[in-house]
mmCIF file of N, CA and C in Angstrom:
data_model
loop_
_atom_site.group_PDB
_atom_site.id
_atom_site.type_symbol
_atom_site.label_atom_id
_atom_site.label_comp_id
_atom_site.label_asym_id
_atom_site.label_seq_id
_atom_site.Cartn_x
_atom_site.Cartn_y
_atom_site.Cartn_z
ATOM 1 N N MET W 296 -3.584 3.628 -2.291
ATOM 2 C CA MET W 296 -2.116 2.404 -2.212
ATOM 3 C C MET W 296 -1.972 1.297 -3.574
ATOM 4 N N GLY W 297 -1.312 1.707 -4.188
ATOM 5 C CA GLY W 297 -0.685 0.751 -5.353
ATOM 6 C C GLY W 297 -0.237 -0.889 -4.993
ATOM 7 N N ILE W 298 -1.023 -1.785 -5.648
ATOM 8 C CA ILE W 298 -0.466 -3.152 -6.151
ATOM 9 C C ILE W 298 1.067 -2.893 -6.602
ATOM 10 N N PRO W 299 2.302 -3.109 -5.422
ATOM 11 C CA PRO W 299 3.438 -3.571 -6.057
ATOM 12 C C PRO W 299 3.827 -3.719 -6.675
ATOM 13 N N PRO W 300 4.541 -3.697 -7.381
ATOM 14 C CA PRO W 300 4.898 -4.378 -8.934
ATOM 15 C C PRO W 300 6.155 -5.238 -8.864
ATOM 16 N N LEU W 301 5.251 -6.864 -8.411
ATOM 17 C CA LEU W 301 6.132 -7.380 -8.517
ATOM 18 C C LEU W 301 6.141 -8.684 -9.591
ATOM 19 N N ARG W 302 6.131 -9.892 -9.208
ATOM 20 C CA ARG W 302 6.329 -10.538 -10.303
ATOM 21 C C ARG W 302 4.915 -11.550 -10.252
ATOM 22 N N TYR W 303 3.882 -10.829 -10.682
ATOM 23 C CA TYR W 303 2.899 -11.579 -11.197
ATOM 24 C C TYR W 303 2.522 -11.564 -12.086
ATOM 25 N N THR W 304 1.844 -12.802 -12.367
ATOM 26 C CA THR W 304 1.685 -13.110 -13.440
ATOM 27 C C THR W 304 -0.154 -13.044 -13.192
ATOM 28 N N SER W 305 -0.630 -12.775 -14.453
ATOM 29 C CA SER W 305 -2.415 -12.689 -14.370
ATOM 30 C C SER W 305 -2.846 -13.029 -15.366
ATOM 31 N N THR W 306 -4.065 -13.979 -14.458
ATOM 32 C CA THR W 306 -5.202 -13.741 -15.925
ATOM 33 C C THR W 306 -6.141 -12.411 -15.853
ATOM 34 N N GLN W 307 -6.414 -12.426 -17.413
ATOM 35 C CA GLN W 307 -7.760 -11.302 -17.504
ATOM 36 C C GLN W 307 -9.006 -12.206 -17.456
ATOM 37 N N ALA W 308 -10.543 -11.512 -17.034
ATOM 38 C CA ALA W 308 -11.223 -12.338 -17.432
ATOM 39 C C ALA W 308 -12.495 -11.196 -17.571
ATOM 40 N N ILE W 309 -13.813 -11.251 -18.629
ATOM 41 C CA ILE W 309 -14.800 -9.887 -18.914
ATOM 42 C C ILE W 309 -15.487 -10.179 -18.716
ATOM 43 N N SER W 310 -16.914 -9.651 -17.703
ATOM 44 C CA SER W 310 -18.147 -10.041 -17.736
ATOM 45 C C SER W 310 -18.321 -9.270 -17.999
ATOM 46 N N VAL W 311 -19.710 -9.319 -18.889
ATOM 47 C CA VAL W 311 -20.804 -7.963 -19.122
ATOM 48 C C VAL W 311 -21.918 -8.655 -18.568
ATOM 49 N N GLU W 312 -22.598 -7.821 -18.274
ATOM 50 C CA GLU W 312 -23.857 -7.425 -17.931
ATOM 51 C C GLU W 312 -24.764 -6.767 -19.067
ATOM 52 N N GLY W 313 -26.123 -6.971 -19.088
ATOM 53 C CA GLY W 313 -27.039 -6.055 -20.033
ATOM 54 C C GLY W 313 -28.869 -6.823 -19.566
ATOM 55 N N LYS W 314 -29.584 -6.026 -19.691
ATOM 56 C CA LYS W 314 -31.039 -5.782 -19.776
ATOM 57 C C LYS W 314 -31.239 -6.142 -21.921
ATOM 58 N N THR W 315 -32.446 -7.501 -21.564
ATOM 59 C CA THR W 315 -32.774 -7.325 -22.629
ATOM 60 C C THR W 315 -33.858 -6.941 -22.894
ATOM 61 N N PHE W 316 -34.245 -6.116 -23.749
ATOM 62 C CA PHE W 316 -35.774 -5.674 -24.502
ATOM 63 C C PHE W 316 -36.169 -6.419 -25.630
ATOM 64 N N ARG W 317 -37.604 -6.542 -25.575
ATOM 65 C CA ARG W 317 -37.947 -6.929 -27.467
ATOM 66 C C ARG W 317 -38.683 -6.072 -28.039
ATOM 67 N N LYS W 318 -37.846 -5.724 -29.387
ATOM 68 C CA LYS W 318 -38.565 -4.914 -29.986
ATOM 69 C C LYS W 318 -39.178 -5.075 -31.158
ATOM 70 N N THR W 319 -40.496 -3.941 -31.218
ATOM 71 C CA THR W 319 -41.646 -4.143 -31.867
ATOM 72 C C THR W 319 -41.115 -3.996 -33.979
ATOM 73 N N ILE W 320 -41.010 -5.331 -34.607
ATOM 74 C CA ILE W 320 -39.819 -5.539 -36.087
ATOM 75 C C ILE W 320 -41.555 -4.859 -37.093
ATOM 76 N N GLY W 321 -42.297 -5.200 -36.568
ATOM 77 C CA GLY W 321 -44.025 -5.048 -37.906
ATOM 78 C C GLY W 321 -43.939 -3.553 -37.998
ATOM 79 N N THR W 322 -44.714 -2.950 -38.532
ATOM 80 C CA THR W 322 -45.760 -1.641 -38.855
ATOM 81 C C THR W 322 -46.650 -1.782 -38.182
ATOM 82 N N TYR W 323 -47.191 -1.739 -37.089
ATOM 83 C CA TYR W 323 -48.404 -2.316 -36.585
ATOM 84 C C TYR W 323 -49.714 -1.281 -37.223
ATOM 85 N N GLY W 324 -48.881 0.316 -36.202
ATOM 86 C CA GLY W 324 -50.074 1.062 -36.725
ATOM 87 C C GLY W 324 -50.391 1.732 -37.783
ATOM 88 N N ASP W 325 -49.810 0.808 -39.598
ATOM 89 C CA ASP W 325 -50.208 1.995 -40.297
ATOM 90 C C ASP W 325 -51.547 1.253 -40.997
ATOM 91 N N ALA W 326 -51.515 2.155 -42.353
ATOM 92 C CA ALA W 326 -52.871 0.990 -43.072
ATOM 93 C C ALA W 326 -51.762 -0.350 -44.164
ATOM 94 N N THR W 327 -51.027 -0.338 -44.279
ATOM 95 C CA THR W 327 -50.488 -1.666 -44.433
ATOM 96 C C THR W 327 -49.314 -1.897 -43.499
ATOM 97 N N PHE W 328 -49.445 -3.364 -43.009
ATOM 98 C CA PHE W 328 -48.953 -3.919 -42.664
ATOM 99 C C PHE W 328 -47.264 -4.457 -43.108
ATOM 100 N N SER W 329 -45.961 -4.656 -42.818
ATOM 101 C CA SER W 329 -45.297 -5.126 -43.028
ATOM 102 C C SER W 329 -43.910 -5.209 -41.755
ATOM 103 N N PHE W 330 -43.488 -5.988 -42.192
ATOM 104 C CA PHE W 330 -42.820 -6.886 -41.499
ATOM 105 C C PHE W 330 -41.102 -7.046 -41.691
ATOM 106 N N ASP W 331 -40.180 -6.820 -40.967
ATOM 107 C CA ASP W 331 -38.981 -7.076 -41.284
ATOM 108 C C ASP W 331 -38.193 -8.558 -40.330
ATOM 109 N N ALA W 332 -38.131 -8.814 -41.727
ATOM 110 C CA ALA W 332 -37.806 -10.757 -40.971
ATOM 111 C C ALA W 332 -36.225 -10.636 -41.150
ATOM 112 N N ALA W 333 -35.616 -9.452 -41.223
ATOM 113 C CA ALA W 333 -34.053 -9.744 -41.232
ATOM 114 C C ALA W 333 -33.846 -8.522 -39.549
ATOM 115 N N ALA W 334 -34.698 -8.452 -38.759
ATOM 116 C CA ALA W 334 -34.338 -7.425 -37.691
ATOM 117 C C ALA W 334 -34.737 -8.392 -36.545
ATOM 118 N N ALA W 335 -33.690 -7.745 -35.496
ATOM 119 C CA ALA W 335 -33.153 -8.378 -34.601
ATOM 120 C C ALA W 335 -34.884 -8.460 -33.569
ATOM 121 N N GLN W 336 -35.129 -9.644 -33.076
ATOM 122 C CA GLN W 336 -36.712 -8.995 -31.927
ATOM 123 C C GLN W 336 -35.692 -8.560 -30.485
ATOM 124 N N TYR W 337 -35.070 -9.008 -30.147
ATOM 125 C CA TYR W 337 -34.012 -8.414 -29.180
ATOM 126 C C TYR W 337 -33.102 -7.569 -28.857
ATOM 127 N N ASP W 338 -33.175 -7.023 -28.004
ATOM 128 C CA ASP W 338 -32.351 -5.818 -28.253
ATOM 129 C C ASP W 338 -31.930 -6.248 -26.929
ATOM 130 N N THR W 339 -30.384 -5.253 -26.809
ATOM 131 C CA THR W 339 -29.615 -5.130 -24.742
ATOM 132 C C THR W 339 -29.550 -3.748 -25.075
ATOM 133 N N PHE W 340 -29.918 -3.397 -23.189
ATOM 134 C CA PHE W 340 -29.497 -1.997 -23.103
ATOM 135 C C PHE W 340 -29.268 -2.310 -21.537
ATOM 136 N N ALA W 341 -28.564 -0.867 -21.306
ATOM 137 C CA ALA W 341 -28.156 -1.168 -19.821
ATOM 138 C C ALA W 341 -27.394 -2.325 -19.579
ATOM 139 N N LYS W 342 -26.022 -2.336 -20.938
ATOM 140 C CA LYS W 342 -24.601 -3.684 -21.321
ATOM 141 C C LYS W 342 -23.338 -2.843 -20.304
ATOM 142 N N THR W 343 -23.066 -3.624 -19.157
ATOM 143 C CA THR W 343 -21.595 -2.935 -18.483
ATOM 144 C C THR W 343 -21.027 -3.974 -18.683
ATOM 145 N N GLY W 344 -20.108 -4.034 -18.685
ATOM 146 C CA GLY W 344 -18.519 -4.552 -18.588
ATOM 147 C C GLY W 344 -17.811 -4.529 -17.499
ATOM 148 N N LYS W 345 -17.262 -5.457 -16.861
ATOM 149 C CA LYS W 345 -15.842 -5.818 -15.672
ATOM 150 C C LYS W 345 -14.680 -6.354 -15.864
ATOM 151 N N GLU W 346 -13.930 -5.606 -15.820
ATOM 152 C CA GLU W 346 -12.543 -6.608 -15.955
ATOM 153 C C GLU W 346 -12.109 -6.792 -14.911
ATOM 154 N N GLN W 347 -11.976 -7.890 -14.617
ATOM 155 C CA GLN W 347 -10.827 -8.882 -13.840
ATOM 156 C C GLN W 347 -9.735 -9.664 -13.803
ATOM 157 N N TYR W 348 -9.134 -9.807 -12.836
ATOM 158 C CA TYR W 348 -7.821 -10.223 -13.133
ATOM 159 C C TYR W 348 -7.306 -11.573 -11.563
ATOM 160 N N THR W 349 -6.852 -12.530 -12.166
ATOM 161 C CA THR W 349 -6.646 -12.895 -11.085
ATOM 162 C C THR W 349 -4.455 -13.068 -11.075
ATOM 163 N N LEU W 350 -4.185 -12.914 -10.095
ATOM 164 C CA LEU W 350 -2.924 -12.490 -9.690
ATOM 165 C C LEU W 350 -2.096 -13.758 -9.082
ATOM 166 N N GLN W 351 -1.442 -13.992 -9.757
ATOM 167 C CA GLN W 351 -0.661 -15.577 -9.270
ATOM 168 C C GLN W 351 0.785 -14.731 -8.911
ATOM 169 N N GLU W 352 1.683 -15.406 -7.583
ATOM 170 C CA GLU W 352 2.883 -15.306 -7.575
ATOM 171 C C GLU W 352 3.435 -16.506 -6.888
ATOM 172 N N ASN W 353 4.831 -17.135 -7.328
ATOM 173 C CA ASN W 353 5.506 -18.149 -6.564
ATOM 174 C C ASN W 353 6.052 -18.248 -5.487
ATOM 175 N N PHE W 354 6.611 -16.794 -5.636
ATOM 176 C CA PHE W 354 8.234 -17.003 -4.236
ATOM 177 C C PHE W 354 7.827 -15.623 -3.540
ATOM 178 N N PHE W 355 6.666 -15.656 -3.049
ATOM 179 C CA PHE W 355 6.356 -14.227 -1.711
ATOM 180 C C PHE W 355 7.305 -14.935 -0.942
ATOM 181 N N ASP W 356 8.435 -13.481 -0.729
ATOM 182 C CA ASP W 356 8.234 -13.642 0.862
ATOM 183 C C ASP W 356 7.991 -13.163 2.272
ATOM 184 N N ALA W 357 8.836 -12.729 3.146
ATOM 185 C CA ALA W 357 7.352 -12.651 4.065
ATOM 186 C C ALA W 357 7.315 -10.859 4.797
ATOM 187 N N ASN W 358 8.407 -10.550 3.561
ATOM 188 C CA ASN W 358 7.980 -8.902 3.941
ATOM 189 C C ASN W 358 6.965 -8.385 3.106
ATOM 190 N N GLU W 359 7.439 -9.021 1.209
ATOM 191 C CA GLU W 359 6.329 -9.273 0.774
ATOM 192 C C GLU W 359 4.622 -9.198 1.171
ATOM 193 N N ARG W 360 5.232 -9.954 2.053
ATOM 194 C CA ARG W 360 3.640 -11.180 2.843
ATOM 195 C C ARG W 360 3.080 -9.371 3.635
ATOM 196 N N ALA W 361 4.249 -9.273 4.219
ATOM 197 C CA ALA W 361 3.587 -8.077 5.029
ATOM 198 C C ALA W 361 3.193 -6.592 4.013
ATOM 199 N N LEU W 362 3.141 -6.668 2.930
ATOM 200 C CA LEU W 362 3.068 -5.267 2.195
ATOM 201 C C LEU W 362 1.430 -5.885 1.882
ATOM 202 N N LEU W 363 1.295 -6.951 1.456
ATOM 203 C CA LEU W 363 0.191 -8.362 1.432
ATOM 204 C C LEU W 363 -1.483 -7.742 2.422
ATOM 205 N N ASP W 364 -0.798 -8.015 3.252
ATOM 206 C CA ASP W 364 -1.765 -7.600 4.757
ATOM 207 C C ASP W 364 -2.228 -6.319 4.106
ATOM 208 N N SER W 365 -1.277 -5.500 4.306
ATOM 209 C CA SER W 365 -1.489 -3.705 3.885
ATOM 210 C C SER W 365 -2.301 -3.364 2.924
ATOM 211 N N LEU W 366 -2.843 -4.422 2.116
ATOM 212 C CA LEU W 366 -3.452 -3.893 0.800
ATOM 213 C C LEU W 366 -4.611 -4.866 1.068
ATOM 214 N N MET W 367 -4.914 -5.760 1.596
ATOM 215 C CA MET W 367 -5.802 -6.672 1.997
ATOM 216 C C MET W 367 -6.526 -5.378 2.740
ATOM 217 N N LYS W 368 -5.884 -4.390 3.302
ATOM 218 C CA LYS W 368 -6.653 -3.217 5.023
ATOM 219 C C LYS W 368 -6.945 -2.243 4.095
ATOM 220 N N SER W 369 -6.474 -2.131 3.122
ATOM 221 C CA SER W 369 -6.414 -0.601 2.319
ATOM 222 C C SER W 369 -8.132 -0.221 1.621
ATOM 223 N N ARG W 370 -8.567 0.822 1.724
ATOM 224 C CA ARG W 370 -9.654 1.259 1.307
ATOM 225 C C ARG W 370 -9.171 1.574 0.001
ATOM 226 N N MET W 371 -8.087 2.067 -0.466
ATOM 227 C CA MET W 371 -8.196 2.841 -2.200
ATOM 228 C C MET W 371 -6.964 1.745 -2.802
ATOM 229 N N VAL W 372 -6.302 1.280 -3.234
ATOM 230 C CA VAL W 372 -5.978 0.463 -4.706
ATOM 231 C C VAL W 372 -6.200 0.793 -5.834
ATOM 232 N N GLN W 373 -4.758 0.822 -6.091
ATOM 233 C CA GLN W 373 -4.635 1.167 -7.803
ATOM 234 C C GLN W 373 -4.089 0.267 -8.555
ATOM 235 N N ILE W 374 -4.250 -0.328 -9.643
ATOM 236 C CA ILE W 374 -3.834 -1.344 -10.719
ATOM 237 C C ILE W 374 -3.318 -0.686 -11.688
ATOM 238 N N ARG W 375 -1.751 -1.125 -12.452
ATOM 239 C CA ARG W 375 -2.110 -0.286 -13.456
ATOM 240 C C ARG W 375 -0.952 -1.299 -14.080
ATOM 241 N N ARG W 376 -1.682 -1.831 -15.586
ATOM 242 C CA ARG W 376 -1.044 -3.042 -16.146
ATOM 243 C C ARG W 376 -0.010 -3.009 -17.014
ATOM 244 N N MET W 377 1.428 -3.492 -17.454
ATOM 245 C CA MET W 377 2.377 -3.005 -17.995
ATOM 246 C C MET W 377 2.537 -1.830 -19.402
ATOM 247 N N ASP W 378 1.281 -2.698 -20.169
ATOM 248 C CA ASP W 378 1.193 -1.939 -21.254
ATOM 249 C C ASP W 378 0.394 -0.374 -21.129
ATOM 250 N N GLU W 379 -0.117 -0.209 -20.081
ATOM 251 C CA GLU W 379 -0.268 1.125 -19.797
ATOM 252 C C GLU W 379 0.470 1.837 -18.287
ATOM 253 N N THR W 380 -0.024 2.954 -19.291
ATOM 254 C CA THR W 380 0.495 4.382 -17.916
ATOM 255 C C THR W 380 0.019 5.146 -17.185
ATOM 256 N N VAL W 381 -1.896 4.903 -16.797
ATOM 257 C CA VAL W 381 -2.656 5.117 -16.262
ATOM 258 C C VAL W 381 -2.926 4.571 -15.201
ATOM 259 N N TRP W 382 -2.872 4.846 -13.366
ATOM 260 C CA TRP W 382 -3.370 4.110 -12.675
ATOM 261 C C TRP W 382 -4.861 4.076 -12.611
ATOM 262 N N LYS W 383 -5.609 3.020 -12.085
ATOM 263 C CA LYS W 383 -6.684 2.730 -12.538
ATOM 264 C C LYS W 383 -7.200 2.315 -11.060
ATOM 265 N N PRO W 384 -8.621 3.006 -10.110
ATOM 266 C CA PRO W 384 -9.102 2.219 -9.566
ATOM 267 C C PRO W 384 -9.640 0.949 -9.244
ATOM 268 N N ALA W 385 -9.197 0.065 -8.138
ATOM 269 C CA ALA W 385 -9.221 -1.332 -8.360
ATOM 270 C C ALA W 385 -10.277 -1.972 -7.045
ATOM 271 N N THR W 386 -11.124 -2.614 -7.237
ATOM 272 C CA THR W 386 -11.524 -3.690 -5.536
ATOM 273 C C THR W 386 -10.949 -4.971 -5.919
ATOM 274 N N VAL W 387 -10.380 -5.074 -4.815
ATOM 275 C CA VAL W 387 -9.103 -6.149 -4.315
ATOM 276 C C VAL W 387 -10.437 -7.317 -3.414
ATOM 277 N N LEU W 388 -10.731 -8.933 -4.322
ATOM 278 C CA LEU W 388 -12.174 -9.248 -3.790
ATOM 279 C C LEU W 388 -11.088 -10.772 -2.856
ATOM 280 N N THR W 389 -11.596 -10.019 -1.423
ATOM 281 C CA THR W 389 -10.906 -10.144 -0.064
ATOM 282 C C THR W 389 -10.933 -11.808 0.019
ATOM 283 N N ASN W 390 -12.225 -12.476 0.079
ATOM 284 C CA ASN W 390 -12.722 -13.853 0.065
ATOM 285 C C ASN W 390 -11.770 -14.298 -1.089
ATOM 286 N N SER W 391 -11.191 -14.075 -2.260
ATOM 287 C CA SER W 391 -10.468 -14.610 -3.249
ATOM 288 C C SER W 391 -8.619 -14.915 -2.257
ATOM 289 N N LEU W 392 -7.990 -14.410 -1.763
ATOM 290 C CA LEU W 392 -6.645 -14.604 -1.268
ATOM 291 C C LEU W 392 -6.422 -15.689 -1.204
ATOM 292 N N THR W 393 -5.360 -16.634 -1.308
ATOM 293 C CA THR W 393 -4.990 -17.787 -0.818
ATOM 294 C C THR W 393 -3.468 -17.469 -0.984
ATOM 295 N N ILE W 394 -2.936 -18.793 0.536
ATOM 296 C CA ILE W 394 -1.539 -18.247 0.683
ATOM 297 C C ILE W 394 -1.608 -19.968 0.628
ATOM 298 N N GLN W 395 -0.119 -20.078 0.501
ATOM 299 C CA GLN W 395 0.195 -21.605 0.554
ATOM 300 C C GLN W 395 1.778 -21.650 0.180
ATOM 301 N N PRO W 396 2.156 -22.826 1.583
ATOM 302 C CA PRO W 396 3.647 -22.386 1.844
ATOM 303 C C PRO W 396 4.342 -22.972 0.643
ATOM 304 N N ALA W 397 5.461 -22.607 0.127
ATOM 305 C CA ALA W 397 6.275 -22.805 -1.033
ATOM 306 C C ALA W 397 7.506 -22.796 -0.172
ATOM 307 N N GLY W 398 7.924 -23.828 0.428
ATOM 308 C CA GLY W 398 9.611 -24.046 0.830
ATOM 309 C C GLY W 398 9.462 -23.841 2.793
ATOM 310 N N SER W 399 10.833 -23.327 2.184
ATOM 311 C CA SER W 399 10.864 -22.787 3.940
ATOM 312 C C SER W 399 10.731 -20.919 4.432
ATOM 313 N N GLN W 400 10.946 -20.486 3.659
ATOM 314 C CA GLN W 400 11.008 -18.476 3.663
ATOM 315 C C GLN W 400 9.229 -17.936 2.362
ATOM 316 N N PHE W 401 8.958 -18.958 1.715
ATOM 317 C CA PHE W 401 8.455 -18.635 0.102
ATOM 318 C C PHE W 401 6.909 -18.824 0.639
ATOM 319 N N TYR W 402 6.053 -18.190 -0.261
ATOM 320 C CA TYR W 402 4.677 -18.468 -0.741
ATOM 321 C C TYR W 402 4.516 -18.638 -1.731
ATOM 322 N N ASN W 403 3.191 -18.710 -1.781
ATOM 323 C CA ASN W 403 2.223 -18.968 -3.437
ATOM 324 C C ASN W 403 1.461 -18.337 -2.773
ATOM 325 N N VAL W 404 1.111 -16.909 -3.826
ATOM 326 C CA VAL W 404 -0.187 -16.481 -3.167
ATOM 327 C C VAL W 404 -1.091 -16.484 -4.605
ATOM 328 N N SER W 405 -2.204 -16.019 -4.301
ATOM 329 C CA SER W 405 -3.509 -15.942 -5.800
ATOM 330 C C SER W 405 -4.085 -15.225 -5.060
ATOM 331 N N LEU W 406 -4.804 -14.401 -5.414
ATOM 332 C CA LEU W 406 -6.031 -13.202 -5.166
ATOM 333 C C LEU W 406 -6.529 -12.422 -6.627
ATOM 334 N N GLN W 407 -7.398 -12.045 -6.662
ATOM 335 C CA GLN W 407 -8.033 -11.216 -7.427
ATOM 336 C C GLN W 407 -8.653 -9.975 -6.762
ATOM 337 N N VAL W 408 -8.787 -9.379 -8.802
ATOM 338 C CA VAL W 408 -8.537 -7.986 -8.050
ATOM 339 C C VAL W 408 -9.633 -6.941 -9.696
ATOM 340 N N GLU W 409 -10.171 -6.432 -9.302
ATOM 341 C CA GLU W 409 -11.629 -6.803 -10.536
ATOM 342 C C GLU W 409 -11.420 -4.570 -10.501
ATOM 343 N N ILE W 410 -11.232 -4.046 -11.803
ATOM 344 C CA ILE W 410 -10.982 -2.646 -11.925
ATOM 345 C C ILE W 410 -12.156 -1.688 -11.418
ATOM 346 N N ALA W 411 -12.655 -1.075 -10.870
ATOM 347 C CA ALA W 411 -13.724 -0.003 -10.206
ATOM 348 C C ALA W 411 -14.264 0.119 -10.744
ATOM 349 N N GLN W 412 -14.111 0.128 -12.406
ATOM 350 C CA GLN W 412 -14.278 1.560 -13.535
ATOM 351 C C GLN W 412 -15.112 0.632 -14.197
ATOM 352 N N ASP W 413 -16.207 1.233 -14.932
ATOM 353 C CA ASP W 413 -16.910 -0.445 -15.808
ATOM 354 C C ASP W 413 -16.922 -0.255 -17.357
ATOM 355 N N ILE W 414 -16.154 -0.949 -18.086
ATOM 356 C CA ILE W 414 -15.338 -0.469 -19.322
ATOM 357 C C ILE W 414 -17.164 -0.621 -20.223
ATOM 358 N N ARG W 415 -17.128 0.487 -21.525
ATOM 359 C CA ARG W 415 -18.192 0.660 -22.716
ATOM 360 C C ARG W 415 -18.334 -0.750 -23.399
ATOM 361 N N CYS W 416 -19.353 -0.594 -23.606
ATOM 362 C CA CYS W 416 -19.991 -1.220 -24.378
ATOM 363 C C CYS W 416 -20.931 -1.279 -25.634
#
């Protein structure tokens, strides 16, 4: 199920995780020792990034709220940014959903979606 192309305003966040290791920056086994003072002592491996969006809509009506209920129950969700042509699998963070009344027939809705694929770092 794709997230319906409604009037969302979104905020993008990218989080990066990685593991660091200590590099040997000298020649310890050679007859004469040399030390590279300009080299970095610590480097990162297993670096992965996650792309996350906070979707907000200020005028959800009752029909769109019914679509949102089925979105929260769906196992397969896909999202496409307006500047891209490819749909990507996404994970809806169900504990991030907030619905607040905004008038007699409208609701303010906010939820967070995370792209299910890692970003190359």
